[in-house]
Amino acid sequence: MGSKSQLLLNPQQALFEDQDHQTPPISQMGFFNFPSNPFENPNFSTSNNNNNSDTNLNLSETLLFSSMNLPLKPSPFYEFAPPHLLSLQTSTPNLWPWGEIGKRSNENQLGISTMKMKKIKGRRRVREPRFSFKTLSDVDVLDDGYKWRKYGQKVVKNTQHPRSYYRCTQDHCRVKKRVERLAEDPRMVITTYEGRHVHSPSHDSEDSEAQTHLNNFFW
DNA sequence: CGTATTTGACCGGCGC
DNA sequence: GCGCCGGTCAAATACG
């Protein structure tokens, strides 16, 4: 990978859900632990080192995940993790049902369950595939190579930090993401993507080389 | 002046 | 049915 796509994020856990046109397969959703920080980067360690002013996050795992257009097959969802990102063969999946996540954090921190489906043409309901991961980060909105426009912000119950809603600015691309801080550990950012991009990431600046490389790799 | 963000209104699902 | 809650809309505002 070129220097431009240096990995600066440190996703701790990821959550996948498969695409299912009937019922939300909550039971098939869950976090699993990443293998112990394979993306260690001295520029991006613990967030409370205030000297670490590296807020300009680069092409990252976020891009890798989102550009692979989300998992499509049902479980085991970790099949869809980019193998060089998650060497899950050697890691323990550690599944957490959503309900249990809520319990652990003693609040409904992600609240995804209410946003399961959307209506399509009056009758058909389709739930876009989603996946999320949490990252140790000072900045809320991680630069993933796509351009996003904020369209809402909401305080979620029993949390102090608001949740922000973003939509991809590309025409006809309906990908959304939301960003929030983990209530129990505000150093953690939870980023959730929903939908698949119908286009390549478009950073205004340079770096098209790394991007096409990534696209070719994942698409 | 065009575009992005803010922010309260609105809406729909769900539990009671 | 009603109220709560999360998600979205959109008018007003900020921004550059």
CSV table of C-alpha atoms in Angstrom, one decimal, chain A residues 10-218:
chain,number,residue,atom,x,y,z
A,10,ASN,CA,-7.4,1.5,15.1
A,11,PRO,CA,-10.6,-0.3,14.9
A,12,GLN,CA,-11.1,-2.3,18.0
A,13,GLN,CA,-14.2,-4.2,17.2
A,14,ALA,CA,-16.5,-4.5,14.2
A,15,LEU,CA,-20.0,-5.5,13.8
A,16,PHE,CA,-21.6,-6.9,10.7
A,17,GLU,CA,-25.0,-7.8,9.7
A,18,ASP,CA,-26.0,-9.7,6.7
A,19,GLN,CA,-28.6,-8.7,4.1
A,20,ASP,CA,-31.9,-10.1,4.9
A,21,HIS,CA,-35.2,-9.1,3.4
A,22,GLN,CA,-37.4,-10.5,6.0
A,23,THR,CA,-36.5,-10.3,9.6
A,24,PRO,CA,-33.6,-8.5,11.1
A,25,PRO,CA,-31.2,-11.3,12.0
A,26,ILE,CA,-30.3,-9.7,15.2
A,27,SER,CA,-28.9,-12.9,16.5
A,28,GLN,CA,-26.4,-12.9,13.7
A,29,MET,CA,-25.2,-9.5,14.5
A,30,GLY,CA,-22.5,-8.9,17.0
A,31,PHE,CA,-19.2,-7.5,17.6
A,32,PHE,CA,-16.1,-9.5,17.4
A,33,ASN,CA,-12.8,-8.6,18.5
A,34,PHE,CA,-10.1,-7.7,16.2
A,35,PRO,CA,-6.9,-9.5,16.7
A,36,SER,CA,-4.8,-7.4,19.0
A,37,ASN,CA,-4.4,-4.2,17.2
A,38,PRO,CA,-2.8,-5.2,13.9
A,39,PHE,CA,-2.8,-1.6,12.8
A,40,GLU,CA,-0.6,-0.3,15.5
A,41,ASN,CA,0.6,3.1,14.6
A,42,PRO,CA,2.5,5.3,16.9
A,43,ASN,CA,0.8,8.3,15.5
A,44,PHE,CA,-2.5,7.1,16.6
A,45,SER,CA,-2.5,5.5,20.0
A,46,THR,CA,-4.5,6.3,23.0
A,47,SER,CA,-6.6,9.3,22.7
A,48,ASN,CA,-5.6,11.0,25.8
A,49,ASN,CA,-2.1,11.7,24.6
A,50,ASN,CA,-3.0,15.1,23.7
A,51,ASN,CA,0.2,15.6,21.8
A,52,ASN,CA,-1.2,13.2,19.4
A,53,SER,CA,-2.8,15.8,17.2
A,54,ASP,CA,-3.0,13.6,14.3
A,55,THR,CA,-6.5,14.4,13.5
A,56,ASN,CA,-6.2,14.3,9.8
A,57,LEU,CA,-7.1,10.7,9.3
A,58,ASN,CA,-6.3,9.2,6.0
A,59,LEU,CA,-7.5,6.4,3.9
A,60,SER,CA,-8.1,3.8,6.4
A,61,GLU,CA,-9.8,0.7,7.4
A,62,THR,CA,-12.9,2.7,7.2
A,63,LEU,CA,-12.4,3.0,3.5
A,64,LEU,CA,-11.5,-0.6,3.1
A,65,PHE,CA,-14.6,-1.7,4.9
A,66,SER,CA,-16.9,0.6,3.1
A,67,SER,CA,-15.5,0.0,-0.3
A,68,MET,CA,-15.9,-3.6,0.0
A,69,ASN,CA,-19.6,-2.8,0.0
A,70,LEU,CA,-20.6,-4.5,3.2
A,71,PRO,CA,-21.1,-8.1,3.8
A,72,LEU,CA,-23.8,-9.8,1.7
A,73,LYS,CA,-23.9,-13.4,2.7
A,74,PRO,CA,-25.4,-14.6,5.9
A,75,SER,CA,-23.3,-15.9,8.7
A,76,PRO,CA,-20.6,-16.4,9.4
A,77,PHE,CA,-20.2,-12.7,8.7
A,78,TYR,CA,-16.6,-12.6,9.4
A,79,GLU,CA,-16.1,-14.2,6.1
A,80,PHE,CA,-16.4,-10.8,4.6
A,81,ALA,CA,-13.8,-9.1,6.6
A,82,PRO,CA,-10.9,-8.2,4.4
A,83,PRO,CA,-8.5,-10.9,5.4
A,84,HIS,CA,-5.5,-8.7,5.7
A,85,LEU,CA,-7.5,-6.6,8.1
A,86,LEU,CA,-8.9,-9.3,10.2
A,87,SER,CA,-7.0,-12.4,10.5
A,88,LEU,CA,-9.9,-14.1,12.0
A,89,GLN,CA,-8.6,-17.5,11.5
A,90,THR,CA,-6.6,-16.9,14.5
A,91,SER,CA,-8.9,-14.7,16.4
A,92,THR,CA,-11.9,-15.5,18.5
A,93,PRO,CA,-15.1,-14.2,17.0
A,94,ASN,CA,-16.6,-13.3,20.4
A,95,LEU,CA,-20.1,-12.7,19.2
A,96,TRP,CA,-22.3,-10.3,21.1
A,97,PRO,CA,-26.0,-10.3,20.5
A,98,TRP,CA,-27.3,-6.8,20.3
A,99,GLY,CA,-29.4,-7.2,23.4
A,100,GLU,CA,-26.4,-8.1,25.3
A,101,ILE,CA,-24.5,-5.1,24.0
A,102,GLY,CA,-27.3,-3.0,25.3
A,103,LYS,CA,-27.0,-4.6,28.7
A,104,ARG,CA,-23.3,-4.3,28.9
A,105,SER,CA,-23.4,-0.6,28.3
A,106,ASN,CA,-26.6,-0.4,30.4
A,107,GLU,CA,-28.2,1.6,27.6
A,108,ASN,CA,-29.3,1.2,24.2
A,109,GLN,CA,-26.2,2.7,22.7
A,110,LEU,CA,-26.5,1.9,19.1
A,111,GLY,CA,-30.2,1.9,18.8
A,112,ILE,CA,-30.0,0.2,15.4
A,113,SER,CA,-32.8,-2.1,16.1
A,114,THR,CA,-35.4,0.5,15.4
A,115,MET,CA,-33.9,1.4,12.1
A,116,LYS,CA,-34.2,-2.0,10.6
A,117,MET,CA,-35.9,-1.5,7.4
A,118,LYS,CA,-37.2,1.0,5.0
A,119,LYS,CA,-40.1,0.9,2.8
A,120,ILE,CA,-39.6,0.5,-0.9
A,121,LYS,CA,-42.4,1.4,-3.2
A,122,GLY,CA,-45.1,1.1,-0.7
A,123,ARG,CA,-44.9,-2.5,0.1
A,124,ARG,CA,-41.5,-4.1,0.0
A,125,ARG,CA,-39.3,-3.5,2.9
A,126,VAL,CA,-35.6,-3.8,2.5
A,127,ARG,CA,-33.1,-3.4,5.1
A,128,GLU,CA,-29.8,-2.1,3.8
A,129,PRO,CA,-26.8,-4.0,5.0
A,130,ARG,CA,-25.0,-2.3,7.8
A,131,PHE,CA,-21.9,-2.7,9.6
A,132,SER,CA,-20.2,-0.8,12.2
A,133,PHE,CA,-17.0,-0.7,14.1
A,134,LYS,CA,-15.5,1.2,16.9
A,135,THR,CA,-12.4,3.0,16.8
A,136,LEU,CA,-10.2,4.7,19.4
A,137,SER,CA,-10.2,8.2,18.1
A,138,ASP,CA,-10.2,11.8,19.1
A,139,VAL,CA,-12.0,12.8,16.0
A,140,ASP,CA,-15.6,11.9,15.6
A,141,VAL,CA,-15.8,11.7,11.8
A,142,LEU,CA,-13.2,9.5,10.4
A,143,ASP,CA,-12.0,10.3,7.0
A,144,ASP,CA,-12.9,7.3,4.9
A,145,GLY,CA,-12.4,8.8,1.4
A,146,TYR,CA,-16.1,9.6,0.8
A,147,LYS,CA,-17.8,12.9,1.1
A,148,TRP,CA,-20.6,13.1,3.6
A,149,ARG,CA,-23.2,15.7,4.4
A,150,LYS,CA,-24.7,15.8,7.8
A,151,TYR,CA,-28.4,15.7,7.9
A,152,GLY,CA,-29.2,15.2,11.5
A,153,GLN,CA,-28.1,14.9,15.0
A,154,LYS,CA,-29.9,13.3,17.9
A,155,VAL,CA,-29.2,12.8,21.5
A,156,VAL,CA,-29.8,9.2,22.4
A,157,LYS,CA,-31.3,8.3,25.6
A,158,ASN,CA,-29.0,7.8,28.5
A,159,THR,CA,-26.0,9.0,26.7
A,160,GLN,CA,-24.2,12.3,26.9
A,161,HIS,CA,-22.9,12.4,23.4
A,162,PRO,CA,-25.1,13.0,20.5
A,163,ARG,CA,-25.3,10.8,17.5
A,164,SER,CA,-24.7,12.3,14.1
A,165,TYR,CA,-26.2,11.3,10.8
A,166,TYR,CA,-24.5,11.6,7.5
A,167,ARG,CA,-25.4,10.9,4.0
A,168,CYS,CA,-23.1,10.4,1.1
A,169,THR,CA,-23.1,13.5,-1.1
A,170,GLN,CA,-22.8,11.7,-4.3
A,171,ASP,CA,-25.9,11.9,-6.5
A,172,HIS,CA,-28.1,8.8,-6.2
A,173,CYS,CA,-25.9,7.3,-3.7
A,174,ARG,CA,-27.9,6.6,-0.6
A,175,VAL,CA,-25.3,5.4,1.7
A,176,LYS,CA,-25.6,6.7,5.2
A,177,LYS,CA,-23.5,6.6,8.2
A,178,ARG,CA,-23.8,7.6,11.7
A,179,VAL,CA,-21.2,8.4,14.2
A,180,GLU,CA,-21.4,8.4,17.9
A,181,ARG,CA,-19.3,8.0,21.0
A,182,LEU,CA,-19.5,5.0,23.1
A,183,ALA,CA,-21.2,6.0,26.3
A,184,GLU,CA,-19.2,3.8,28.5
A,185,ASP,CA,-15.9,4.8,26.9
A,186,PRO,CA,-16.1,8.2,25.2
A,187,ARG,CA,-12.7,7.6,23.7
A,188,MET,CA,-14.3,5.2,21.4
A,189,VAL,CA,-16.1,6.2,18.2
A,190,ILE,CA,-18.7,4.0,16.8
A,191,THR,CA,-19.1,4.4,13.0
A,192,THR,CA,-22.0,2.6,11.3
A,193,TYR,CA,-22.4,2.4,7.6
A,194,GLU,CA,-25.6,1.5,5.9
A,195,GLY,CA,-26.0,0.7,2.3
A,196,ARG,CA,-23.6,0.3,-0.5
A,197,HIS,CA,-21.8,3.0,-2.4
A,198,VAL,CA,-22.6,3.1,-6.1
A,199,HIS,CA,-19.4,4.9,-6.9
A,200,SER,CA,-15.8,5.2,-6.0
A,201,PRO,CA,-14.6,7.2,-3.1
A,202,SER,CA,-13.9,10.7,-4.2
A,203,HIS,CA,-11.5,12.7,-2.2
A,204,ASP,CA,-11.1,15.9,-3.9
A,205,SER,CA,-7.4,15.7,-3.4
A,206,GLU,CA,-5.0,13.4,-5.1
A,207,ASP,CA,-4.6,9.9,-4.0
A,208,SER,CA,-6.6,8.5,-6.9
A,209,GLU,CA,-3.9,5.9,-7.3
A,210,ALA,CA,-4.4,4.4,-3.9
A,211,GLN,CA,-8.1,4.6,-4.3
A,212,THR,CA,-8.2,2.7,-7.6
A,213,HIS,CA,-5.9,0.2,-6.1
A,214,LEU,CA,-8.3,-0.3,-3.3
A,215,ASN,CA,-11.2,-0.4,-5.5
A,216,ASN,CA,-9.7,-3.0,-7.7
A,217,PHE,CA,-8.9,-5.0,-4.8
A,218,PHE,CA,-12.3,-5.1,-3.2
